[in-house]
Coordinates of C-alpha atoms in Angstrom, one line a residue:
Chain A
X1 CA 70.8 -12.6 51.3
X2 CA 68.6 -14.5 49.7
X3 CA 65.4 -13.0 48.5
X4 CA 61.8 -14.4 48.0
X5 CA 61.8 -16.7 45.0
X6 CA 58.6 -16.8 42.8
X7 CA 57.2 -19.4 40.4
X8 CA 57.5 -18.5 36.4
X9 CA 53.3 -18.2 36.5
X10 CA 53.2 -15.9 39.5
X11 CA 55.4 -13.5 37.4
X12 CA 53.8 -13.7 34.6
X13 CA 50.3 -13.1 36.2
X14 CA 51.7 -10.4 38.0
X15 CA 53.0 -8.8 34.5
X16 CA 49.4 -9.7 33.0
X17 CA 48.3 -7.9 35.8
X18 CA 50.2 -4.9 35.6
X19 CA 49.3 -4.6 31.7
X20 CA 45.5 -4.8 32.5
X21 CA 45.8 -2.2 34.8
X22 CA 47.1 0.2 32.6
X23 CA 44.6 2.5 31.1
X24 CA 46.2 3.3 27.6
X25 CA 47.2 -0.2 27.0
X26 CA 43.5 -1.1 27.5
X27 CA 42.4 1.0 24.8
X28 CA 45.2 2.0 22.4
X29 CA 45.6 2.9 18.8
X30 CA 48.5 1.3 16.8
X31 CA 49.4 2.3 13.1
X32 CA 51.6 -0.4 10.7
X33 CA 52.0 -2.4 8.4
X34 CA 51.0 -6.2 8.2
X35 CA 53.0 -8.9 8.0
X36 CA 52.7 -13.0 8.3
X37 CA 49.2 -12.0 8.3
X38 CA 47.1 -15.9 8.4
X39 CA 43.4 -16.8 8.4
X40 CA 43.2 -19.3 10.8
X41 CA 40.1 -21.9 10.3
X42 CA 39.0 -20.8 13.8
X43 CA 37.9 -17.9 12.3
X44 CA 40.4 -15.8 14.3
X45 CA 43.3 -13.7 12.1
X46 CA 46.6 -14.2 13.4
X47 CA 49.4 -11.5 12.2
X48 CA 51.7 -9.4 13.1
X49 CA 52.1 -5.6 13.1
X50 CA 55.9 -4.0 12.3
X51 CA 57.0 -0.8 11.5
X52 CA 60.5 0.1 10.2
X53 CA 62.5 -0.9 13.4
X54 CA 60.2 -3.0 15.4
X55 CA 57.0 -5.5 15.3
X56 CA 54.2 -7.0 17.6
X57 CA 52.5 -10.1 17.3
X58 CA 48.6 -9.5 17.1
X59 CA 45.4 -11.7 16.5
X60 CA 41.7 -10.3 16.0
X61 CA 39.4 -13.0 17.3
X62 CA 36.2 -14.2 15.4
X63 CA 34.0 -12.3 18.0
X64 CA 35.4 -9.0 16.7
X65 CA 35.6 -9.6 13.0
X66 CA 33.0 -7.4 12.5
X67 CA 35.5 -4.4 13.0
X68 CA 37.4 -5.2 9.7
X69 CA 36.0 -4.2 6.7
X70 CA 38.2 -5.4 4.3
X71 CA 40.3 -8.4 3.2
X72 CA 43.7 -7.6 5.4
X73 CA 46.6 -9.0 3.4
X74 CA 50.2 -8.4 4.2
X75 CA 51.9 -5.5 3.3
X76 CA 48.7 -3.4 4.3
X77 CA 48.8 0.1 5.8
X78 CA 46.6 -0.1 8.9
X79 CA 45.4 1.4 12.0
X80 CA 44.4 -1.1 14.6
X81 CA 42.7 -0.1 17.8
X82 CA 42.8 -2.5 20.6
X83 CA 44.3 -3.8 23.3
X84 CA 47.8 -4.9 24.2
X85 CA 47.8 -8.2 27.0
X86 CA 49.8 -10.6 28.1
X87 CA 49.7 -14.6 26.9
X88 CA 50.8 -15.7 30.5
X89 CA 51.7 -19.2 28.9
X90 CA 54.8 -18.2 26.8
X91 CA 55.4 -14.8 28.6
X92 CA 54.5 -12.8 25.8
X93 CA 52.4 -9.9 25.1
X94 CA 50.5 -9.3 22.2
X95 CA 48.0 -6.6 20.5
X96 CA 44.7 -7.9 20.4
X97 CA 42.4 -6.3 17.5
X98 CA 39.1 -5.0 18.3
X99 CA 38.7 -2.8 14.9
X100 CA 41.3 -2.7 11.9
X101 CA 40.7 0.4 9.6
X102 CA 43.3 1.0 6.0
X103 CA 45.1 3.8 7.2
X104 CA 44.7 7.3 5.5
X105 CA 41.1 6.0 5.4
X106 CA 40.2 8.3 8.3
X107 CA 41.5 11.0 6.8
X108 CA 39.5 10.1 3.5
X109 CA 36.6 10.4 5.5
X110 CA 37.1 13.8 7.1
X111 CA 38.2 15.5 4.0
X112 CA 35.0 13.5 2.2
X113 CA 32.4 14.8 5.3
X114 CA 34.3 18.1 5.1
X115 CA 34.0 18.7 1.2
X116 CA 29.9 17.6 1.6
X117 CA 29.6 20.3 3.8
X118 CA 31.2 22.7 1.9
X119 CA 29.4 22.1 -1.0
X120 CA 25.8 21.4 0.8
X121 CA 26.6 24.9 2.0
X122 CA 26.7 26.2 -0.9
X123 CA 23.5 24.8 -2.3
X124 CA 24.8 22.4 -4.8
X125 CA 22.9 19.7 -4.1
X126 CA 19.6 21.6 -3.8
X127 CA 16.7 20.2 -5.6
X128 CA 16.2 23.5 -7.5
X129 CA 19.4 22.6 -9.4
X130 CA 18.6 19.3 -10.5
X131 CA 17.8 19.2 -14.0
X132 CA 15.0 16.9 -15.8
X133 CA 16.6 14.1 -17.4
X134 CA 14.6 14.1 -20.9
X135 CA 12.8 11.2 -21.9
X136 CA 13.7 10.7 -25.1
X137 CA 17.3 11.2 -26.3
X138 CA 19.1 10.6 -29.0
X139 CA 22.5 10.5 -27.6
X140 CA 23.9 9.5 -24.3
X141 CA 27.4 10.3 -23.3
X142 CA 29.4 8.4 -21.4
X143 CA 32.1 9.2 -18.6
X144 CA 34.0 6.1 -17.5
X145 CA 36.8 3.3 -18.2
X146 CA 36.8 2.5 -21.0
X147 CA 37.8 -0.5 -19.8
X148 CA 36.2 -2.9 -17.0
X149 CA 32.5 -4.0 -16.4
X150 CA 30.5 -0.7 -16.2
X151 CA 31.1 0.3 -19.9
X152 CA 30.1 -2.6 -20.9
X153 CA 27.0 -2.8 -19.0
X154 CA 25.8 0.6 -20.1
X155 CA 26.2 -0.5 -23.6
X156 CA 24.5 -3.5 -23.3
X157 CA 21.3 -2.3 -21.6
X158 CA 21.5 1.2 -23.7
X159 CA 21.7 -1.6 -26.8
X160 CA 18.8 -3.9 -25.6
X161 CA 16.3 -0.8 -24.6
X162 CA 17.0 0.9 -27.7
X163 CA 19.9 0.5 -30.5
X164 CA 18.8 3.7 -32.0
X165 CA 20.2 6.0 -29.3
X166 CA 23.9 7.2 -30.1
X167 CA 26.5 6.3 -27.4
X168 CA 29.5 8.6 -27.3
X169 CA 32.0 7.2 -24.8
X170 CA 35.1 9.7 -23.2
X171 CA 37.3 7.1 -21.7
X172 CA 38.1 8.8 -18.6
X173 CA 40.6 8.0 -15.7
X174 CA 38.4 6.8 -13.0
X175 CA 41.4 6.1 -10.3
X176 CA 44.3 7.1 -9.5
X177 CA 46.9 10.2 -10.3
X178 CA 44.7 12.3 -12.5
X179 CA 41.7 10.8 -12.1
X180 CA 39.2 13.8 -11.2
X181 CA 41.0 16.0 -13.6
X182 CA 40.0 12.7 -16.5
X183 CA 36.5 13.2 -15.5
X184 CA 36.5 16.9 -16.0
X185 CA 37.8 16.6 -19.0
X186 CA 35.4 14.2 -20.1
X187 CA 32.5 16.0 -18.9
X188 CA 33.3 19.1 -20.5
X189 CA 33.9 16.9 -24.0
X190 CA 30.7 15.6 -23.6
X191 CA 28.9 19.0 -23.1
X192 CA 30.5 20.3 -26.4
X193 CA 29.6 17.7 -28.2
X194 CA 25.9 18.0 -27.2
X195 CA 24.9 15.0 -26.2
X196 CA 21.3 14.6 -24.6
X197 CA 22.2 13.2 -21.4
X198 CA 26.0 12.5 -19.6
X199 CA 26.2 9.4 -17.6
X200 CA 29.0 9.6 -15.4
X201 CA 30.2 6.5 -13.3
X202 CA 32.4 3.4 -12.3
X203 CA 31.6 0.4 -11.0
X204 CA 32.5 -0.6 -7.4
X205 CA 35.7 -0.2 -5.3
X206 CA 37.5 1.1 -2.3
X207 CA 36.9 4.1 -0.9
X208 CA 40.3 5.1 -2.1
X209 CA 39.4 3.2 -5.6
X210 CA 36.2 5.7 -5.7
X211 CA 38.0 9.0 -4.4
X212 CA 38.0 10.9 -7.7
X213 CA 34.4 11.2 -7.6
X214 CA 34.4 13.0 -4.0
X215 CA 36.8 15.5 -5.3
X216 CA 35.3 18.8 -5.6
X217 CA 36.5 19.9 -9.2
X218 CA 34.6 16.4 -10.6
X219 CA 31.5 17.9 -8.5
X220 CA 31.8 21.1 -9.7
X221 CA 32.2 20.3 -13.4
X222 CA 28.8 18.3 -12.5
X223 CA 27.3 21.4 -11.2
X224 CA 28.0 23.7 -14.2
X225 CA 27.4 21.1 -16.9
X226 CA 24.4 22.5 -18.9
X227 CA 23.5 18.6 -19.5
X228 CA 21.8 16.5 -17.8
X229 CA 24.1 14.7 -15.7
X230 CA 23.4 10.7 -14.2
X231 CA 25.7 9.9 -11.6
X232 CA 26.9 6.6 -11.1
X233 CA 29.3 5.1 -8.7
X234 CA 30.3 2.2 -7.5
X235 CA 26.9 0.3 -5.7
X236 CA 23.9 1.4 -4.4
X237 CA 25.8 2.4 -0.6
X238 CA 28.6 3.8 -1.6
X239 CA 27.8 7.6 -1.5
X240 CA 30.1 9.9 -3.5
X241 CA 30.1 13.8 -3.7
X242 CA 28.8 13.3 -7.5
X243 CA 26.2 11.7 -6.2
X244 CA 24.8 14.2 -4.5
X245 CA 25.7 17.3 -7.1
X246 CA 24.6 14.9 -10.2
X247 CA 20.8 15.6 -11.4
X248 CA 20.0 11.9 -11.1
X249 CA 21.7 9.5 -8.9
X250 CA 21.8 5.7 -10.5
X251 CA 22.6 3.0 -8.2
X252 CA 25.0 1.5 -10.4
X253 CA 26.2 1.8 -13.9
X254 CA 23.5 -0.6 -15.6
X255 CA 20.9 0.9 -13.4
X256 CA 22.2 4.6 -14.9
X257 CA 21.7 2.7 -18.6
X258 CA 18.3 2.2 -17.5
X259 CA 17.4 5.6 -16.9
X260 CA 19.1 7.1 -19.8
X261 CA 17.9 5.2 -22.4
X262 CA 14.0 4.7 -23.2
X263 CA 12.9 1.5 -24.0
X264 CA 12.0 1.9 -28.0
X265 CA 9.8 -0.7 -28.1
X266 CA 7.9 0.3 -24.9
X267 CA 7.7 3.9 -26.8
X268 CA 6.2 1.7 -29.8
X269 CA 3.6 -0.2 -27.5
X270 CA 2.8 3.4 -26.0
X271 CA 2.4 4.6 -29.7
X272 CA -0.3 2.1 -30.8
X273 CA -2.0 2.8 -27.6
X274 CA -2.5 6.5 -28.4
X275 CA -3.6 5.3 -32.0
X276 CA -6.3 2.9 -30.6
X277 CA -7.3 5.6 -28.2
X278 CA -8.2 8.5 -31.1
X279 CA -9.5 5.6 -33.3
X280 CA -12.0 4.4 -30.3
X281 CA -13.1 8.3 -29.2
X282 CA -13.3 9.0 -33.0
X283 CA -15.9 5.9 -33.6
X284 CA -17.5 6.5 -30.6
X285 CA -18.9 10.0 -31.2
X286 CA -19.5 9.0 -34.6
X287 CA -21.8 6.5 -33.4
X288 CA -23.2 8.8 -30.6
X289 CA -23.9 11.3 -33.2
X290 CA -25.5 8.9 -35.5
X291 CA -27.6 7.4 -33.1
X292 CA -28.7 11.0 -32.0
X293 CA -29.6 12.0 -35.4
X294 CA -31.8 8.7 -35.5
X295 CA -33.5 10.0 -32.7
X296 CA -34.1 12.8 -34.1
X297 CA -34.9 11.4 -37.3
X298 CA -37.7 8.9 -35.7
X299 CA -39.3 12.0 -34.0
X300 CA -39.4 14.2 -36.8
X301 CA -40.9 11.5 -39.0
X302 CA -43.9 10.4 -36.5
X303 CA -44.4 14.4 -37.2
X304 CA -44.3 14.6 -40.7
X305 CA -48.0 15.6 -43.1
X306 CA -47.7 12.4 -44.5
X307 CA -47.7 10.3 -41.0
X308 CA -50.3 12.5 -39.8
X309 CA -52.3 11.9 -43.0
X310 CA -51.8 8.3 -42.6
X311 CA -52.6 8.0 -39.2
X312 CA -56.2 10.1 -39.9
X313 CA -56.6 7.4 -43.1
X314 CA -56.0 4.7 -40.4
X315 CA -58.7 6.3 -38.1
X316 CA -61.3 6.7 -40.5
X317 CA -60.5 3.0 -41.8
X318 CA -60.8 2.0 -38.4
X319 CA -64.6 3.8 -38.6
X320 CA -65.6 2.7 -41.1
X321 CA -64.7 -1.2 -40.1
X322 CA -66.7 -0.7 -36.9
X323 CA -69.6 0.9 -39.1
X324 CA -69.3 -2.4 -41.3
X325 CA -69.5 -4.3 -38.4
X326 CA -72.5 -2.5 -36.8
X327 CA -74.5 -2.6 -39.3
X328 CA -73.5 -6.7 -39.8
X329 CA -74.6 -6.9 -36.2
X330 CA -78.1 -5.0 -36.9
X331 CA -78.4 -7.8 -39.8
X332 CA -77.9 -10.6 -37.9
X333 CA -80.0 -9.3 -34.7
X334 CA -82.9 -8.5 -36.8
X335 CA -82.7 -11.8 -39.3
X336 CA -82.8 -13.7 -35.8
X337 CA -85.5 -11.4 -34.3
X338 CA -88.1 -12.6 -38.0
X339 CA -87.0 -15.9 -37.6
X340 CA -88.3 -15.9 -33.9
X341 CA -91.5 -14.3 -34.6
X342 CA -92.0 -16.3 -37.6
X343 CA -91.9 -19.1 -35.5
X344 CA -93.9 -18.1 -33.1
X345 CA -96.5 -16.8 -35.6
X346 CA -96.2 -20.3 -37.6
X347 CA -97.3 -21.7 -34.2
X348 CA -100.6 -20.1 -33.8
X349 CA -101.7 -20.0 -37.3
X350 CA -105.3 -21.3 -37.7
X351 CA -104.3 -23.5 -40.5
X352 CA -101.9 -25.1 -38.3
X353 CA -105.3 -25.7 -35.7
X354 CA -107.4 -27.2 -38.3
X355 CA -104.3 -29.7 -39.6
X356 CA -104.6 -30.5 -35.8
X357 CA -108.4 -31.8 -36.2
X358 CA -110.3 -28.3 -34.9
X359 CA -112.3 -26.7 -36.7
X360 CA -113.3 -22.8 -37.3
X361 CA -117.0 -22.3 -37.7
X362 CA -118.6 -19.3 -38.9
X363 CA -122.2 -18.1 -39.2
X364 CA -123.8 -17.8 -42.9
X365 CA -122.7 -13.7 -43.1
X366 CA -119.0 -15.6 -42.5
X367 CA -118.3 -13.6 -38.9
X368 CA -116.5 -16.3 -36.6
X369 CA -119.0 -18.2 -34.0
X370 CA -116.8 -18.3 -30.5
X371 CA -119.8 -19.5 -28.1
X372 CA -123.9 -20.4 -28.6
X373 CA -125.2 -16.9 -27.5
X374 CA -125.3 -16.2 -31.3
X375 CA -126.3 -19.6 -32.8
X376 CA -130.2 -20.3 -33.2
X377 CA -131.8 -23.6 -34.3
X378 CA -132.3 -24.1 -37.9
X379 CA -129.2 -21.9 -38.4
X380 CA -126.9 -22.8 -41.7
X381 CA -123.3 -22.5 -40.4
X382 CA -120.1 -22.9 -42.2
X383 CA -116.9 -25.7 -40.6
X384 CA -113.8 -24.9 -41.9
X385 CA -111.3 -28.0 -42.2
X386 CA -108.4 -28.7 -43.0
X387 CA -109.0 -29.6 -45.9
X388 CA -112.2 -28.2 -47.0
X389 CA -115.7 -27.1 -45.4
X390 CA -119.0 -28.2 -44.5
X391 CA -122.1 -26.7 -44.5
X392 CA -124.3 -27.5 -41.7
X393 CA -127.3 -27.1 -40.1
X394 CA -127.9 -26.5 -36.2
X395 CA -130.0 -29.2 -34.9
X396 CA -130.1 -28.2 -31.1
X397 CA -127.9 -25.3 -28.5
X398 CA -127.0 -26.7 -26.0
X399 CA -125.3 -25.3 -22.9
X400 CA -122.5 -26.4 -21.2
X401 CA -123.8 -26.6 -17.4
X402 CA -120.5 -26.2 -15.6
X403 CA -118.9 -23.7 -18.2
X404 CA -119.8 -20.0 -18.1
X405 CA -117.1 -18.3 -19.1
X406 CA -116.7 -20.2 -22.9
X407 CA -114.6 -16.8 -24.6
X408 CA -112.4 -17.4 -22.1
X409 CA -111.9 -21.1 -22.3
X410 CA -111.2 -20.5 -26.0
X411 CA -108.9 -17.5 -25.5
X412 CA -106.7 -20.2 -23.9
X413 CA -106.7 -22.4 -26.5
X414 CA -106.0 -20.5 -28.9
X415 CA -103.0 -19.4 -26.8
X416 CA -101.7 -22.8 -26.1
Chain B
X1 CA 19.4 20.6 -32.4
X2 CA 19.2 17.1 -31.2
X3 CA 17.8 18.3 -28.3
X4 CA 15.6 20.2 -29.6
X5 CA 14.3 17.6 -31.1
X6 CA 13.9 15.2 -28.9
X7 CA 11.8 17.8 -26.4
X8 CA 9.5 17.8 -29.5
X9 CA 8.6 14.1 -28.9
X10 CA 7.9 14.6 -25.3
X11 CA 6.4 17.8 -26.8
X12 CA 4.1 16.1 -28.8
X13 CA 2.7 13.3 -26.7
X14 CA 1.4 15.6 -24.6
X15 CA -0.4 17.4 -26.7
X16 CA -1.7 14.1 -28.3
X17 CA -3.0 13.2 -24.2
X18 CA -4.3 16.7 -24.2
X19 CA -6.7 16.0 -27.8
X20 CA -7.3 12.5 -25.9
X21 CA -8.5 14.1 -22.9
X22 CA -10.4 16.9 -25.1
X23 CA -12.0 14.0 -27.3
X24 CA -13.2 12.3 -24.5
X25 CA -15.6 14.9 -22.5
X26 CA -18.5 14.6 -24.5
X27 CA -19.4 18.5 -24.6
X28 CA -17.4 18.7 -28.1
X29 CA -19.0 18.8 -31.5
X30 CA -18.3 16.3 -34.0
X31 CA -16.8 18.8 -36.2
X32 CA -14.3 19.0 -33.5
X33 CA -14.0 15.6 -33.1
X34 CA -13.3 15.2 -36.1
X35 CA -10.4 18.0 -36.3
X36 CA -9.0 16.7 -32.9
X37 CA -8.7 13.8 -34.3
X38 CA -6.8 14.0 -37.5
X39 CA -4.6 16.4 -35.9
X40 CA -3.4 13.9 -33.2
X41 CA -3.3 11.2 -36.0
X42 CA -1.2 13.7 -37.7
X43 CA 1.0 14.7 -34.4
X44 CA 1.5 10.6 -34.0
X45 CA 2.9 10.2 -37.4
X46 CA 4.9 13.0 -36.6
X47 CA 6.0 10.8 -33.3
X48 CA 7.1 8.1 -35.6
X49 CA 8.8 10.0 -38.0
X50 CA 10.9 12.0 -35.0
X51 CA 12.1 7.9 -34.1
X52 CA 15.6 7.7 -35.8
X53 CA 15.3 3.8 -36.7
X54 CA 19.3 3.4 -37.6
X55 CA 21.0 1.6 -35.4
X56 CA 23.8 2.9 -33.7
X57 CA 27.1 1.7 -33.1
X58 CA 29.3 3.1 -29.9
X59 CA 31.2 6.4 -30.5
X60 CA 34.3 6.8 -28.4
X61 CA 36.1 10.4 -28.0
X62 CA 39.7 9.4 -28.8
X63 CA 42.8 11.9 -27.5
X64 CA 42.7 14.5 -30.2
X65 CA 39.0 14.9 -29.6
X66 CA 37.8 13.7 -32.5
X67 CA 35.1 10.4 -32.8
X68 CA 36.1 7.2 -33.6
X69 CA 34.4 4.1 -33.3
X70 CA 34.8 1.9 -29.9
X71 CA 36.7 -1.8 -30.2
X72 CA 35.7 -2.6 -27.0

């Protein structure tokens, strides 16, 4: 009667098997509480997952860490989706996590996605609505703890950009039982009391930390506020409904500060600049204009009687200084010209002949003799010297044979 | 009130840009020069003036509504 026998690892394989088969343990959804929950240096989580009657030892491998979000620490509400298999080595089965989600998270996230389209519906976020944030303001009210970091950080970088600008803080509820009803509150304070802009904000947390600002009366109070409103929650990827209803959304608290406030001394800087700007046009068409009438000025003048007078003294100055020099030229010319001829007159003066040794004979009646045609024996003729004159008498004429034309031949030397 | 006049700052730089930007195309006179140009002096000292140079100290809205000063 016996029947077969199997080995402890073929039923256990077999059990594996018959868990791996089965289509909803492949893929299931578990919701509990955490317990014994350990870090393992392997990077894998070891826990377990229990309810109010019964538990199931779980581990989420370092491959899938990615699908937790948060730091899981016992006592958390959770929904784990993953698989449930067996460890053939000690018979057991076990869940193995492939995402861990806080519960009531998911349902956070519908009603979020839900409200947003609600109120996108409605046109609340629509450009149109968003008012300007003015530059300059005078006093900046505050919606937020008046405890914890984002206070503090407004006030500091609202102090540093300019300590002139009047902080009003409503220290508002940001989490919690009450929370969004805080903020309202807050808002509407702020708006009564005038301020120029409303910050309204928190610094960073858990979805759930951050609900109060996805509720729709805190969006709505944003919406009808007649001031300006900066929202500014949690860090830059954390997306509330505020957000999108707010006029201006900050990134964080600081960054909201930043906005807000102007920086006085940039307004200072941004002062003087305009100041050197009017002084630099104002000099510069003062100098354009002077340097027009100049112009004008030199123009007119070179016009003027007196100029013209001038200028026709200059002219006949100028005259008469080429008449002067003319006439020195005339001078010169003709005192050159006498002292050529003079010269050449000095050269063929008779006297200068006789000092020479030649003589200048004349008959008795004193007319010159120039050949012997004239001159008769026995004729008294008169031979002028140099220095003094003879009287002679002609003794003989005598002919020169091979000379007949003597005029000529004394033509020439007179000449020479 | 305050907000009032606070627009008036931004109010009035522009206006100062605008007699900038009026001064600089050379088609004007200097008579108007010289009007555009004591009036945006005159608009910058008014600039200055508008600068509340107190400083502040935080203001916090305590439960009966009323101001008070913030110890935090």
């Amino acid at each position: 009667m016996r029947k077969n026998t199997y080995s402890v690892s073929q039923v256990n394989a077999y059990i594996k098997n018959m868990f791996a088969q089965d289509f909803m343990l492949h893929s299931i959804c578990i919701k509990g509480e955490i317990s014994n929950c350990k870090y393992h240096s392997t990077g894998h989580i070891y826990f377990t997952v229990k309810d109010e009657k019964a538990a199931i030892p779980a581990v989420m491998f370092l491959g899938n860490r990615k699908g937790l979000g948060f730091r899981m620490k016992d006592g958390d509400k959770v929904l784990i989706t993953g698989s449930i298999e067996v460890y053939e080595r000690d018979g057991k089965y076990q869940l193995y996590a492939r995402e861990i989600q806080k519960d009531g998270e998911g349902d956070l996230f519908l009603k979020y996605e839900a409200l947003k389209k609600t109120l996108e519906e409605m046109g609340m976020f629509a450009r149109e609505y968003k008012k300007a944030i003015p530059k300059y303001i005078k006093t900046l009210g505050i919606v937020t703890a008046s405890t914890g970091a984002a206070i503090q950080d407004i006030r500091n970088i609202a102090g540093r950009r300019n300590p002139y600008v009047q902080l009003i803080l409503y220290p508002a509820k940001v989490q919690g039982e009450g929370a969004a009803e805080s903020i309202v509150n807050g808002i509407r304070a702020l708006e009564d009391r005038q301020v120029d802009v409303i910050i309204v904000g928190r610094g960073g947390g858990s979805i759930e930390d951050l609900w109060a600002f996805n509720e729709e009366i805190v969006a709505r109070a944003i919406f009808e506020c007649e001031i300006p409103v900066i929202s500014a929650v949690g860090h830059e990827t954390d997306d509330t409904i505020a957000d999108f209803v707010s006029d201006l959304r900050a990134p964080t608290p600081s960054a909201a500060a930043e906005l807000a406030v102007y920086d006085v001394q940039e307004l200072m800087y941004d002062m003087q600049a305009l100041e050197r700007r009017l002084n630099f046009l104002m000099k510069q068409k003062q100098e354009l204009t002077r340097s027009r009438y100049l112009g004008y000025f030199n123009r007119l003048q070179l016009k003027s009687p007196k100029n013209q007078l001038n200028s026709e003294r200059q002219y006949a100055a100028g005259l008469e200084e080429r008449l002067c020099q003319k006439m020195k030229e005339k001078l010169t010319e003709s005192r050159h010209r006498l002292r050529m001829l003079s010269e050449r007159i000095d050269g063929v003066s008779p006297a200068k002949k006789l000092s020479q040794g030649l003589a200048f004979v004349v008959d008795g009646s004193g007319k010159r003799i120039s050949d012997i045609q004239s001159v008769r024996k026995g004729d008294i003729m008169q031979v002028h010297l140099q220095d003094g004159r003879i009287m002679a008498e002609v003794t003989a004429v005598i002919p020169d044979k091979n000379n007949k034309k003597k005029g000529s031949r004394d033509g020439r030397e007179t000449d020479s | 009130m305050a907000e009032k006049r606070t627009a008036n700052l931004e109010d009035l730089f522009t206006e100062i840009e605008e007699i900038l930007n009026h001064m600089e195309s050379s088609e004007i006179s200097l008579e108007d020069s010289f009007r555009l140009y004591e009036t945006g002096m005159k608009k910058l000292k008014q600039c200055n003036d508008k600068i509340d140079k107190v400083e502040k100290k935080m203001l916090v809205i305590n439960e009966q509504g009323e101001l008070e000063s913030f110890e935090g």
